[in-house]
Coordinates of C-alpha atoms in Angstrom, one line a residue:
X1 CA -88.7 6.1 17.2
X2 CA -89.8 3.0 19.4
X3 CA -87.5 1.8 22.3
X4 CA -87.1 -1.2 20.5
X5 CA -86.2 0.6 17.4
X6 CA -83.2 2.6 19.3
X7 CA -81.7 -1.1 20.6
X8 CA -81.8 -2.5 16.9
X9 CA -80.5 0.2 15.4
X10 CA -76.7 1.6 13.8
X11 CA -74.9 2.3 17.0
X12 CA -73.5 5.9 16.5
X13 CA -70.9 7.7 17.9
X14 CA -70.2 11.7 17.7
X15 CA -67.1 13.7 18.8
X16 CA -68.2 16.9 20.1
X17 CA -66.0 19.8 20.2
X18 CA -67.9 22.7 22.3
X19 CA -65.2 25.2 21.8
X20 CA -63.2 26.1 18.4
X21 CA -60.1 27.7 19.1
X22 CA -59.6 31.2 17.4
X23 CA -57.2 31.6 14.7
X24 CA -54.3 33.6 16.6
X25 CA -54.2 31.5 19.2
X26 CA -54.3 27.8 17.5
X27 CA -51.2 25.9 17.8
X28 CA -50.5 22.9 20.3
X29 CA -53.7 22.9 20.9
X30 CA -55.4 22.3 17.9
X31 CA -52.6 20.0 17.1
X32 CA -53.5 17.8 20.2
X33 CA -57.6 18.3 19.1
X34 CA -56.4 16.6 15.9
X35 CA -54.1 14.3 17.5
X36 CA -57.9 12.9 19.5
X37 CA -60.0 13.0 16.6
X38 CA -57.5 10.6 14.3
X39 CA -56.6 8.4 17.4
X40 CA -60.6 8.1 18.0
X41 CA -61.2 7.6 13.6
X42 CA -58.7 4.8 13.6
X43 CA -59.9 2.7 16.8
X44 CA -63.1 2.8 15.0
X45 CA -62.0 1.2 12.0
X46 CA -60.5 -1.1 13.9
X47 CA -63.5 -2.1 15.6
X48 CA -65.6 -2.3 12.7
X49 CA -62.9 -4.8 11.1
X50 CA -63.2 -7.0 14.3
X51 CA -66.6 -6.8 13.6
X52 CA -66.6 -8.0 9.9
X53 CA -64.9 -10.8 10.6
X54 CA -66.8 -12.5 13.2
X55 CA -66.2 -14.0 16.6
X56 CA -63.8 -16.6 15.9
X57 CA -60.2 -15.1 15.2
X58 CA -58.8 -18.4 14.5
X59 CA -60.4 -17.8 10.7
X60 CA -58.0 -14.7 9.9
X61 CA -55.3 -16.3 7.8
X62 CA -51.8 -15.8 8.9
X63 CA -49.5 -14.6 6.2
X64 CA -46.7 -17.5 5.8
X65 CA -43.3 -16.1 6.5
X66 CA -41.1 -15.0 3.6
X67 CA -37.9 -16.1 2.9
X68 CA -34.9 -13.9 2.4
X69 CA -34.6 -13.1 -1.1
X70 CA -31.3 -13.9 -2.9
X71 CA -28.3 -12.4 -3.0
X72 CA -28.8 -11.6 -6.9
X73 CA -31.9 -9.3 -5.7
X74 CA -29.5 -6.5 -4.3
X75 CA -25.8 -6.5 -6.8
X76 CA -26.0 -5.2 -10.1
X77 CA -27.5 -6.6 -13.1
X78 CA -24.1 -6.5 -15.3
X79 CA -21.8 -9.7 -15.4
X80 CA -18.6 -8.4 -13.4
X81 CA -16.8 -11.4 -14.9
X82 CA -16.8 -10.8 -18.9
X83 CA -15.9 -14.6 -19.0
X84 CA -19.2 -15.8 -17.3
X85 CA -21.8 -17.0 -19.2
X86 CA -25.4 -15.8 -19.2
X87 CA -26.9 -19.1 -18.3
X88 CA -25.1 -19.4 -14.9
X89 CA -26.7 -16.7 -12.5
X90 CA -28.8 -19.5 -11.0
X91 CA -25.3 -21.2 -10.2
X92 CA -23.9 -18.0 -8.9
X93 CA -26.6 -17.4 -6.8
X94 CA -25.9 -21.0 -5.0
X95 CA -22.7 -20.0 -4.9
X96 CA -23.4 -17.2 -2.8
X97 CA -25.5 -19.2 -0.5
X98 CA -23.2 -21.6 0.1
X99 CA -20.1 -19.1 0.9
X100 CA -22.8 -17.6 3.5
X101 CA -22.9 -21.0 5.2
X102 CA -19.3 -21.6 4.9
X103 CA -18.9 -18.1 6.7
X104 CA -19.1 -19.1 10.4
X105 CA -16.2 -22.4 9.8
X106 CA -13.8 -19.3 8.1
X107 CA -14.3 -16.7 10.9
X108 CA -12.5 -19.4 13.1
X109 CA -9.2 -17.6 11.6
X110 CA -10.1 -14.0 13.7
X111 CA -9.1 -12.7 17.0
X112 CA -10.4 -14.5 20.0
X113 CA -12.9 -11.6 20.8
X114 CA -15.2 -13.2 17.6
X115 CA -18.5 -14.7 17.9
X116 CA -20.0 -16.3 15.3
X117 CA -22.6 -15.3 13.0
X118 CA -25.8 -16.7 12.0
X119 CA -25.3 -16.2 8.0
X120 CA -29.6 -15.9 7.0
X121 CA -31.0 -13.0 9.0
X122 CA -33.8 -11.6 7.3
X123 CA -34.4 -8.3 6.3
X124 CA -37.1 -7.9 8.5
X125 CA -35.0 -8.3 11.9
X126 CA -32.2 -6.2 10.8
X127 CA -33.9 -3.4 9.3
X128 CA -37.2 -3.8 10.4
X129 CA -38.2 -0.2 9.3
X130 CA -35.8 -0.2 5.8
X131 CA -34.1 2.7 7.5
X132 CA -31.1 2.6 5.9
X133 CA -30.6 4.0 2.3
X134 CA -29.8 0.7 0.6
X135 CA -31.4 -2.2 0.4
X136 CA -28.9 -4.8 1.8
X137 CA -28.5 -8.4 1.0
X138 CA -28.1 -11.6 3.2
X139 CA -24.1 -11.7 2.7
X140 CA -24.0 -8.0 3.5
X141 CA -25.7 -7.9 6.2
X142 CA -24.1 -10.7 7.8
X143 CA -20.8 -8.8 6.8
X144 CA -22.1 -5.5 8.7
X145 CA -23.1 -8.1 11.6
X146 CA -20.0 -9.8 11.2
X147 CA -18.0 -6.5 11.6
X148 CA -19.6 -5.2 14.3
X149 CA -19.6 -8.2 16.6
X150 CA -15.9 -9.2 15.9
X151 CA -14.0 -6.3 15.8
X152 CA -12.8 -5.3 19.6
X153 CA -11.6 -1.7 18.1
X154 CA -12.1 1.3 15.4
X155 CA -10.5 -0.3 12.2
X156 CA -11.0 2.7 9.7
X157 CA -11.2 5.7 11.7
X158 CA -10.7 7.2 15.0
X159 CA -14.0 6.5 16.8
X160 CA -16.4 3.5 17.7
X161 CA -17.7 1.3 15.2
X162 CA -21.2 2.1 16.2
X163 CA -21.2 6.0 15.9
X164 CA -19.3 5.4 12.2
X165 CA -22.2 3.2 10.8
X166 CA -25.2 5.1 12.4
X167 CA -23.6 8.7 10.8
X168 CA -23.1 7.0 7.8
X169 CA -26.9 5.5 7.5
X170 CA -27.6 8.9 7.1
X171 CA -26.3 9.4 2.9
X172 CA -26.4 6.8 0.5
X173 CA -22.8 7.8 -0.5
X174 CA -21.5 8.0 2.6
X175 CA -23.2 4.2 3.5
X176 CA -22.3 2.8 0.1
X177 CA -18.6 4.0 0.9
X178 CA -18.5 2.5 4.6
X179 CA -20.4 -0.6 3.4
X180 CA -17.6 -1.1 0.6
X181 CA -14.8 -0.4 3.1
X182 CA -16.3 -3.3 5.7
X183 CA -16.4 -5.4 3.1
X184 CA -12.9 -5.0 1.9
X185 CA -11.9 -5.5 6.0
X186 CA -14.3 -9.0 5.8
X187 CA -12.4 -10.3 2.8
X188 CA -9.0 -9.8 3.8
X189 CA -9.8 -11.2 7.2
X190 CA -10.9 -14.3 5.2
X191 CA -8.5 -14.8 3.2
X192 CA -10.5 -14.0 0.4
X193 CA -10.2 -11.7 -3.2
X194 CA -12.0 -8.6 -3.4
X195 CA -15.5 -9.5 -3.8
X196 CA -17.9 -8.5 -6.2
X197 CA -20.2 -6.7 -3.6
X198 CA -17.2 -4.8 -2.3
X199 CA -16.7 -3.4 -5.9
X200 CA -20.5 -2.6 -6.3
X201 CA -20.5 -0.8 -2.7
X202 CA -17.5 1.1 -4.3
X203 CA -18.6 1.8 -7.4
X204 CA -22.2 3.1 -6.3
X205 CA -20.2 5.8 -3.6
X206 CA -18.3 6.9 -6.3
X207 CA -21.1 7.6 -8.7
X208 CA -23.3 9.4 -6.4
X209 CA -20.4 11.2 -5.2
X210 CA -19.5 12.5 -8.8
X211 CA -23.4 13.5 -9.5
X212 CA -23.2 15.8 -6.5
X213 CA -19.9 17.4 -7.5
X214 CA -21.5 17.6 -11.2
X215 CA -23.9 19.4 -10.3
X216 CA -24.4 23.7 -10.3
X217 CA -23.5 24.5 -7.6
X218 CA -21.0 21.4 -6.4
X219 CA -22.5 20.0 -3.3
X220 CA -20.3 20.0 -1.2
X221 CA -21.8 19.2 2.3
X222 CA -20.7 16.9 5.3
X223 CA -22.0 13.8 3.9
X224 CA -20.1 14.3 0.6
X225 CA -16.6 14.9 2.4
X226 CA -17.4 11.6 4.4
X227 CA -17.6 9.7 1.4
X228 CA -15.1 11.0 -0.4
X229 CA -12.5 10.5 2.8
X230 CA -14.2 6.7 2.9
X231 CA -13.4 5.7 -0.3
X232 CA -9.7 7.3 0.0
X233 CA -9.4 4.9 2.8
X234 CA -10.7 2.1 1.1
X235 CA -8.4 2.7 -1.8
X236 CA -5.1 3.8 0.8
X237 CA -6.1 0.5 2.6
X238 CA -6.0 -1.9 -0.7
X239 CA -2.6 -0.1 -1.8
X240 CA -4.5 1.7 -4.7
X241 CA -1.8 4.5 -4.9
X242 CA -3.4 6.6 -7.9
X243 CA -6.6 6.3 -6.9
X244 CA -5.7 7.4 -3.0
X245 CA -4.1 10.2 -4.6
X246 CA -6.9 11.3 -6.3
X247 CA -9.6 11.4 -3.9
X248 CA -7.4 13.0 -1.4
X249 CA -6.7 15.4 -3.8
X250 CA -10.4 16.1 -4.3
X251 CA -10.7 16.1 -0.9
X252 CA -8.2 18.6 -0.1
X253 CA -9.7 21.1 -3.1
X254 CA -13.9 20.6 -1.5
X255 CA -12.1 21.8 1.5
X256 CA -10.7 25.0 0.6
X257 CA -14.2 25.5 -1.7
X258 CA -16.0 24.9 1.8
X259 CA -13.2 27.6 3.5
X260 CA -12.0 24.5 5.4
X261 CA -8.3 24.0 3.8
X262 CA -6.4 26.6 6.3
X263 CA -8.0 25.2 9.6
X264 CA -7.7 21.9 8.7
X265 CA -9.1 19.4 10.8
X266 CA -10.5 22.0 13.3
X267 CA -12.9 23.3 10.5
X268 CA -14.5 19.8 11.0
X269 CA -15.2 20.0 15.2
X270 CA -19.0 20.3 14.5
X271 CA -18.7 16.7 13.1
X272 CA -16.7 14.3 15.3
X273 CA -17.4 11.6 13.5
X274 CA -15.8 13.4 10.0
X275 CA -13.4 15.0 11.7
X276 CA -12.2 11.9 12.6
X277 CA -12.5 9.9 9.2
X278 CA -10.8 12.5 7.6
X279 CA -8.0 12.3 10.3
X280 CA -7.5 8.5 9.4
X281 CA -7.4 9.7 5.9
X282 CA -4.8 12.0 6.3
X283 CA -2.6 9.7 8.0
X284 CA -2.9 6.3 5.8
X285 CA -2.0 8.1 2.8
X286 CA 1.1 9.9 4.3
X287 CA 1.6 6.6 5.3
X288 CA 1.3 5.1 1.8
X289 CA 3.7 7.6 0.2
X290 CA 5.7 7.8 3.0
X291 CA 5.1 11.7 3.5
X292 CA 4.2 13.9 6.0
X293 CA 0.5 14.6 7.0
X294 CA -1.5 16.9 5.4
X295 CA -3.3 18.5 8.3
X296 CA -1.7 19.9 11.4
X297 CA -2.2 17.4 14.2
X298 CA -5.6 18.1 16.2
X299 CA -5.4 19.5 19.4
X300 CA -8.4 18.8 22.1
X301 CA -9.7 19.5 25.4
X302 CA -8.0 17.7 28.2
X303 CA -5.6 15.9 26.6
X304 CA -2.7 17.4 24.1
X305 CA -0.6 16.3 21.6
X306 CA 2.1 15.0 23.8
X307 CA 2.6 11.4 24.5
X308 CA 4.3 12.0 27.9
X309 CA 0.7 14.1 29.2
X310 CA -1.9 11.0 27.4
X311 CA 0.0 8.5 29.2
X312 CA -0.4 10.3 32.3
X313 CA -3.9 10.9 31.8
X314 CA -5.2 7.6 30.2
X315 CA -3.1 4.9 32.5
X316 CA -4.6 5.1 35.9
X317 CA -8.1 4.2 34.3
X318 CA -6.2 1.0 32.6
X319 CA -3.5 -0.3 34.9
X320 CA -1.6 0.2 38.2
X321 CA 1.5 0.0 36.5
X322 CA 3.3 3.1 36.6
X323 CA 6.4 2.9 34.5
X324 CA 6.1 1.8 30.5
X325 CA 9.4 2.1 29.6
X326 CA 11.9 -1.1 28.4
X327 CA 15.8 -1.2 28.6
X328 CA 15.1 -1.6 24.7
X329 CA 13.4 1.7 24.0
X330 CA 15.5 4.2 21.8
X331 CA 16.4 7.3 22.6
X332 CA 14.4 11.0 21.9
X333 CA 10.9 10.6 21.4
X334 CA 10.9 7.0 20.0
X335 CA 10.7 6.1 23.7
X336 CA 7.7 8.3 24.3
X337 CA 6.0 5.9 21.3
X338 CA 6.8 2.3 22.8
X339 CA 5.5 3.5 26.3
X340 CA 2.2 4.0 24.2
X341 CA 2.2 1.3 22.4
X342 CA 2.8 -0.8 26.1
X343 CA 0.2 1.3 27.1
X344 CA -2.5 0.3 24.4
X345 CA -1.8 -3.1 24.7
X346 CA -2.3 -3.6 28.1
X347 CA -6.3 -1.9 27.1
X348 CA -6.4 -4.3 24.3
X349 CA -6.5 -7.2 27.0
X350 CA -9.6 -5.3 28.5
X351 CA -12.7 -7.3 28.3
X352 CA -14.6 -4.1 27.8
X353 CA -13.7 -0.5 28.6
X354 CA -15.5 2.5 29.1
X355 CA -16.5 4.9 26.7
X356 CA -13.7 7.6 27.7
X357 CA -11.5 5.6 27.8
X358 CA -12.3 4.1 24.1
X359 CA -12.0 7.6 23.0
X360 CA -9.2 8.2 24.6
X361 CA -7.3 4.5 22.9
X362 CA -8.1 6.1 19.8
X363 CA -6.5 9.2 20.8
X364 CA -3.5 7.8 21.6
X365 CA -2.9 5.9 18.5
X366 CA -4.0 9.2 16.6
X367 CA -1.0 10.9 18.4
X368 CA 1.5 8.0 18.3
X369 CA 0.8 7.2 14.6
X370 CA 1.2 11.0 13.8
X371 CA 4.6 11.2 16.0
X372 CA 6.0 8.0 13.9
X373 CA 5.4 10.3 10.7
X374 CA 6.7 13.4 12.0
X375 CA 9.6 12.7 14.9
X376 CA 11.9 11.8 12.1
X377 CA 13.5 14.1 9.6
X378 CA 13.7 16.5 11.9
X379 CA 16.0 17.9 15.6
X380 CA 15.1 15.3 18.1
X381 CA 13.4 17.1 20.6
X382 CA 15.1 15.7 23.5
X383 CA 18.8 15.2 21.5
X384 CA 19.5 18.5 20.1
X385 CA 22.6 17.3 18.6
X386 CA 20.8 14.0 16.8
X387 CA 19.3 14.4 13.2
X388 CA 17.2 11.2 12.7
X389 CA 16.2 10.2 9.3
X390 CA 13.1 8.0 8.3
X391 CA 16.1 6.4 6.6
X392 CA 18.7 5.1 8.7
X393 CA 18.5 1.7 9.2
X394 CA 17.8 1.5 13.0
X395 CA 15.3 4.4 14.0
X396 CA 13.7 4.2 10.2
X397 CA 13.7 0.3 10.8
X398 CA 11.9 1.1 14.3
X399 CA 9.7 3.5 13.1
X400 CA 8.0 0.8 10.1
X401 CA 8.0 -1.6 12.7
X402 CA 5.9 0.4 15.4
X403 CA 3.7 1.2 12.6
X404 CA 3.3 -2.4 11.9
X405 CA 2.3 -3.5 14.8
X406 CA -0.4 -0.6 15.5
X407 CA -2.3 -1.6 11.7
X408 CA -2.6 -5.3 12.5
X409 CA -2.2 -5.6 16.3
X410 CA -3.9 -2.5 17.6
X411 CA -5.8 -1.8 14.9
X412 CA -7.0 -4.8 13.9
X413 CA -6.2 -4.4 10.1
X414 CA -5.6 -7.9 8.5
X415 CA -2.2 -8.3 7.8
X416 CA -2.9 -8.9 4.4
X417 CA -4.1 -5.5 3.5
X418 CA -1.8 -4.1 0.9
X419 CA -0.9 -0.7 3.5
X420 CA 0.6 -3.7 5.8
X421 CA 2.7 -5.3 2.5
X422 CA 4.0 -2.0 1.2
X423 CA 5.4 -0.8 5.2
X424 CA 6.8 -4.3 5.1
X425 CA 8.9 -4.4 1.6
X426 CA 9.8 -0.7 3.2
X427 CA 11.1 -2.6 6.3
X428 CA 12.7 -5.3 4.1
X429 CA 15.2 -2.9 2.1
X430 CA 16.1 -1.0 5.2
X431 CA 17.0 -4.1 6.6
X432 CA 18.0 -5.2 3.3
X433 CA 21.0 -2.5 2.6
X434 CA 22.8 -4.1 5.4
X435 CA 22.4 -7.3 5.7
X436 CA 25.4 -9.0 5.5
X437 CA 26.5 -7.6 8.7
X438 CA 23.3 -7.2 10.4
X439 CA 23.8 -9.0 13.9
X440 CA 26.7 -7.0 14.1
X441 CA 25.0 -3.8 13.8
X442 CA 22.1 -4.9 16.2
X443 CA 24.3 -6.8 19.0
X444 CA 23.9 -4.4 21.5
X445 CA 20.3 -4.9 21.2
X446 CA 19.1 -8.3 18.9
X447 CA 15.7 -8.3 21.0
X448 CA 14.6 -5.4 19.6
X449 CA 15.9 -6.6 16.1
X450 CA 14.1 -9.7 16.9
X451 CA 11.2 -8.1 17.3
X452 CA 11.3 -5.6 14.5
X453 CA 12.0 -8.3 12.0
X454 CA 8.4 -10.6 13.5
X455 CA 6.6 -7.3 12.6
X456 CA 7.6 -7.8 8.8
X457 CA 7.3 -11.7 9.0
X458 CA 3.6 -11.6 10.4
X459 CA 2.9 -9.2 8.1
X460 CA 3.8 -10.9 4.8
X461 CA 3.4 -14.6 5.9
X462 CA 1.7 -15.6 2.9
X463 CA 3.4 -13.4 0.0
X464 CA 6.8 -14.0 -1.3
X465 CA 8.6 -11.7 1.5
X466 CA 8.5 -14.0 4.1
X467 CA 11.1 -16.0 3.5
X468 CA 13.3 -13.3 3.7
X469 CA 12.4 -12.2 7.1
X470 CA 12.1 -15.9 8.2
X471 CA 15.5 -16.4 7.2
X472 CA 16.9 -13.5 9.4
X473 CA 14.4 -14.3 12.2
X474 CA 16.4 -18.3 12.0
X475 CA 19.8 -16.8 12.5
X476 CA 18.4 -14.6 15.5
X477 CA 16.8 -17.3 17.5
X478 CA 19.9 -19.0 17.0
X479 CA 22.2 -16.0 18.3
X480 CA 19.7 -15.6 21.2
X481 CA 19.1 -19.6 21.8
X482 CA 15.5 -19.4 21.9
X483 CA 14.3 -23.0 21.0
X484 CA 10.6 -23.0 21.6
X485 CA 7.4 -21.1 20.0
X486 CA 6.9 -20.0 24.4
X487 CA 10.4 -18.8 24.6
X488 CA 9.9 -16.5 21.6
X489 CA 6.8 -15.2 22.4
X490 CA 8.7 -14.4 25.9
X491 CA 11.2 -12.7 24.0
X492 CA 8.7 -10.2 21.7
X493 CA 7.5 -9.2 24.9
X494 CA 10.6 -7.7 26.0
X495 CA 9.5 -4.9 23.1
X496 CA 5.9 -5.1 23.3
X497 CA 3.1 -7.8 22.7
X498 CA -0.6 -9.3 22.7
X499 CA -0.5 -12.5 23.8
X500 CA -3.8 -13.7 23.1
X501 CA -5.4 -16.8 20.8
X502 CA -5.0 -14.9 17.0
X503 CA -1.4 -13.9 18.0
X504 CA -0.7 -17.5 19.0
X505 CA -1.9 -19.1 15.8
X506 CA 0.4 -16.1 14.4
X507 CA 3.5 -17.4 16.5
X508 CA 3.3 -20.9 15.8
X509 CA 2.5 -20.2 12.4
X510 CA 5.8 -18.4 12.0
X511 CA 7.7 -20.6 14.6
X512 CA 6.7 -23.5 11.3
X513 CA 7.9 -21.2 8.7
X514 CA 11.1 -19.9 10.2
X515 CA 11.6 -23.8 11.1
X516 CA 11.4 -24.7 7.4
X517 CA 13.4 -22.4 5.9
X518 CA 16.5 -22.8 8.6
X519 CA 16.0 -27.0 8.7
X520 CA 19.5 -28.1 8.5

């Protein structure tokens, strides 16, 4: 071969390996020899590509961006209105469109903490490596953005939002559950009915949950119990009482199958993030029947089950203020449960908090909403000689109340949720039974009956309730002589209160209703 031969010719390039490992002891190695030889392949190719295609870059042509598909690409293919006609999915899908646009004006109605949302992001910016098991449309995924950039706090469990929907990515049915339960938060926040992605979300958990449990053997892993514990929430949280019933159910027989049923809670430590879904679940449907927990209450390192040690503990890391008791608190252990609730309300105000003490404001209102369906029916613990009933009408009043104000306040929970309506028509017949002579009963104390009776008003604003609590609430601003919206907010701070913009709008929107029904 000539010189000029060699300079005109294929250029040609050779890996050379002058050792070859020996059988026994390949391993790293040769996985790192193979690692070189791909990495070396692929460069290559690129090169030769470059090559192909000239000098001038500029000629490559650039792939137009797509647009997001529309929502009709990821919800069923059946007609969830038997009404509907075939010829109006093009409609429909406008529809959809439109309410996404319409999404930032109706999230004006939220806590003060919300941002708004832009209501197009495409898929390739939110799941830019489809990690998650479902494909998710532009409504949900502005739902899922929605959630977790205006909710301050845990809505459905007892841990951060974050950890909930990273665990859940993890199992379709777990994801399909949490995805239906956001969107059933979303559309009470709005105002709106149950939407037709909520259902599907819903329905899809459900039926990969029963293929599993069909199955030989039942699977009956983690990710199954999550789901299961999810949708009882969901269906606890709309006031679906037979459903509820039924996953719980389920849930408590997978548990003794796993060997789970006796230890409760504790069987689940392995799991934080299930152990503390299934905790939520426990509680909202003892709260929905009105029944004591199924699970013993879960104990954990460096910080018990009492309210008088987790006040102690979490308080210096919130406030200097030392003493959380009112000259309206109750006796017994009632008392212990207002300081809480003080105490939680002062971290609500918190810009941002760290992340022990975020696990430590869910512990608390784990404990205190576990307290308010335990401390009554039973010897107070600080009155031997006082049996306290969830019935009598001012302790079982108090108790409906506190739980009132941790769903919608601390929680976050729309009042609208059908959990908030059924502990409110509870608070309306204890009231109720005695109301002819109510301001007699409560004149030692028509503050705390002032407040007690706002807890069932904001909760049932816009159902056929409210004018019964806005009809007490008139005859006890006149008792007290509170004339202004400022003076009663004043006065629901005696008991314990957010004062922030969303409880504002709540204020004078009930200051306006109270005001119409007592007009003269």
């Amino acid at each position: 071969m000539t010189p000029s031969d060699s300079q005109t010719g294929p250029e040609l390039e050779f890996l050379t390996f002058t050792t070859i490992p020996a059988r026994d002891r390949r391993g790293a190695d040769d996985e790192e020899n193979r690692r070189i030889v791909r990495s070396h392949a692929i460069r290559d190719a690129n090169r030769r590509k470059k090559l192909a295609l000239g000098n001038n870059l500029n000629n490559v042509p650039i792939r137009p961006p797509s647009k997001p598909k529309p929502q009709s690409t990821f919800t069923a293919r059946f007609r969830l209105d038997p009404h509907s006609k075939k010829n109006n999915s093009c409609s429909r899908d406008h529809d959809v469109e439109r309410n996404i646009k319409e999404l930032s004006k109706q999230i004006q109605i939220v806590p003060q903490h919300s941002v708004r949302v832009h209501m197009g992001p495409s898929g390739s910016k939110f799941d830019p490596f489809d990690t998650l098991p479902v494909a998710l449309g532009p409504r949900a995924r502005a739902v899922v953005e929605f959630h977790k950039l205006s909710t301050k706090k845990a809505v459905f469990h007892f841990y951060s939002r974050d950890k909930l929907f990273n665990a859940a990515a993890g199992d379709p049915a777990w994801f399909n559950a949490t995805l239906a339960l956001i969107s059933l938060n979303y559309d009470l926040k709005v105002g709106d009915p149950v939407s037709p992605e909520c259902l599907l979300y819903r329905g899809e958990a459900l039926r990969l949950v029963n293929e599993r449990l069909n199955t030989t053997p039942a699977i009956v892993d983690d990710y199954t119990v999550a789901a299961i514990a999810s949708l009882a929430n969901f269906d606890t949280t709309n006031g679906s009482r037979i459903n509820a019933k039924m996953h719980v159910e389920g849930l408590l027989e997978i548990m003794a199958l796993r060997g789970d049923l006796e230890r409760g809670l504790f069987a689940l430590e392995g799991n934080h993030v299930l152990q503390k879904i299934v905790a939520w679940c426990d509680l909202s449907y003892a709260t929905l029947y009105d029944v004591s927990p199924k699970f013993a209450i879960l104990q954990v390192d460096g910080c018990t089950a009492s309210l008088t040690t987790f006040i102690e503990i979490f308080s210096p890391g919130i406030t200097s203020r030392t003493d959380f008791s009112s000259p309206h608190d109750l006796f017994g252990e009632m008392s212990d449960i207002f300081q809480v609730l003080r105490l939680l309300s002062i971290c609500m105000t918190k810009d941002s908090i760290t992340a022990s003490d975020q696990y430590l404001f869910a512990r608390g209102i784990y404990i205190t909403e576990y307290k308010l369906l335990t401390v009554l029916d039973q010897i107070d613990p600080y009155e031997n000689d006082i049996m306290i009933s969830r019935n009598s009408h001012i302790y079982g009043s108090c108790r409906l109340a506190a739980y009132l104000y941790i769903y919608f306040i601390l929680r976050e929970l729309p009042p609208s949720a059908e959990i908030n309506r059924t502990l409110a028509r509870r608070l309306k017949f204890l009231l109720g039974t005695n109301h002819a002579n109510l301001l007699d009963i409560w004149k030692d104390d028509l503050y705390l009956l002032l407040w007690i009776v706002s807890m069932g008003a904001i909760a049932t604003l816009l159902s056929a309730e409210a004018d019964y609590f806005a009809g007490i609430l008139g005859k006890l601003i006149a008792r007290i002589r509170l004339e202004t919206p400022e003076q009663y907010r004043d006065a629901l701070r005696e008991i314990v209160w957010i004062d922030d913009t969303c409880r504002q709008l709540a204020i004078s929107a009930l200051w306006s209703k109270i005001s119409s029904i007592n007009m003269p």
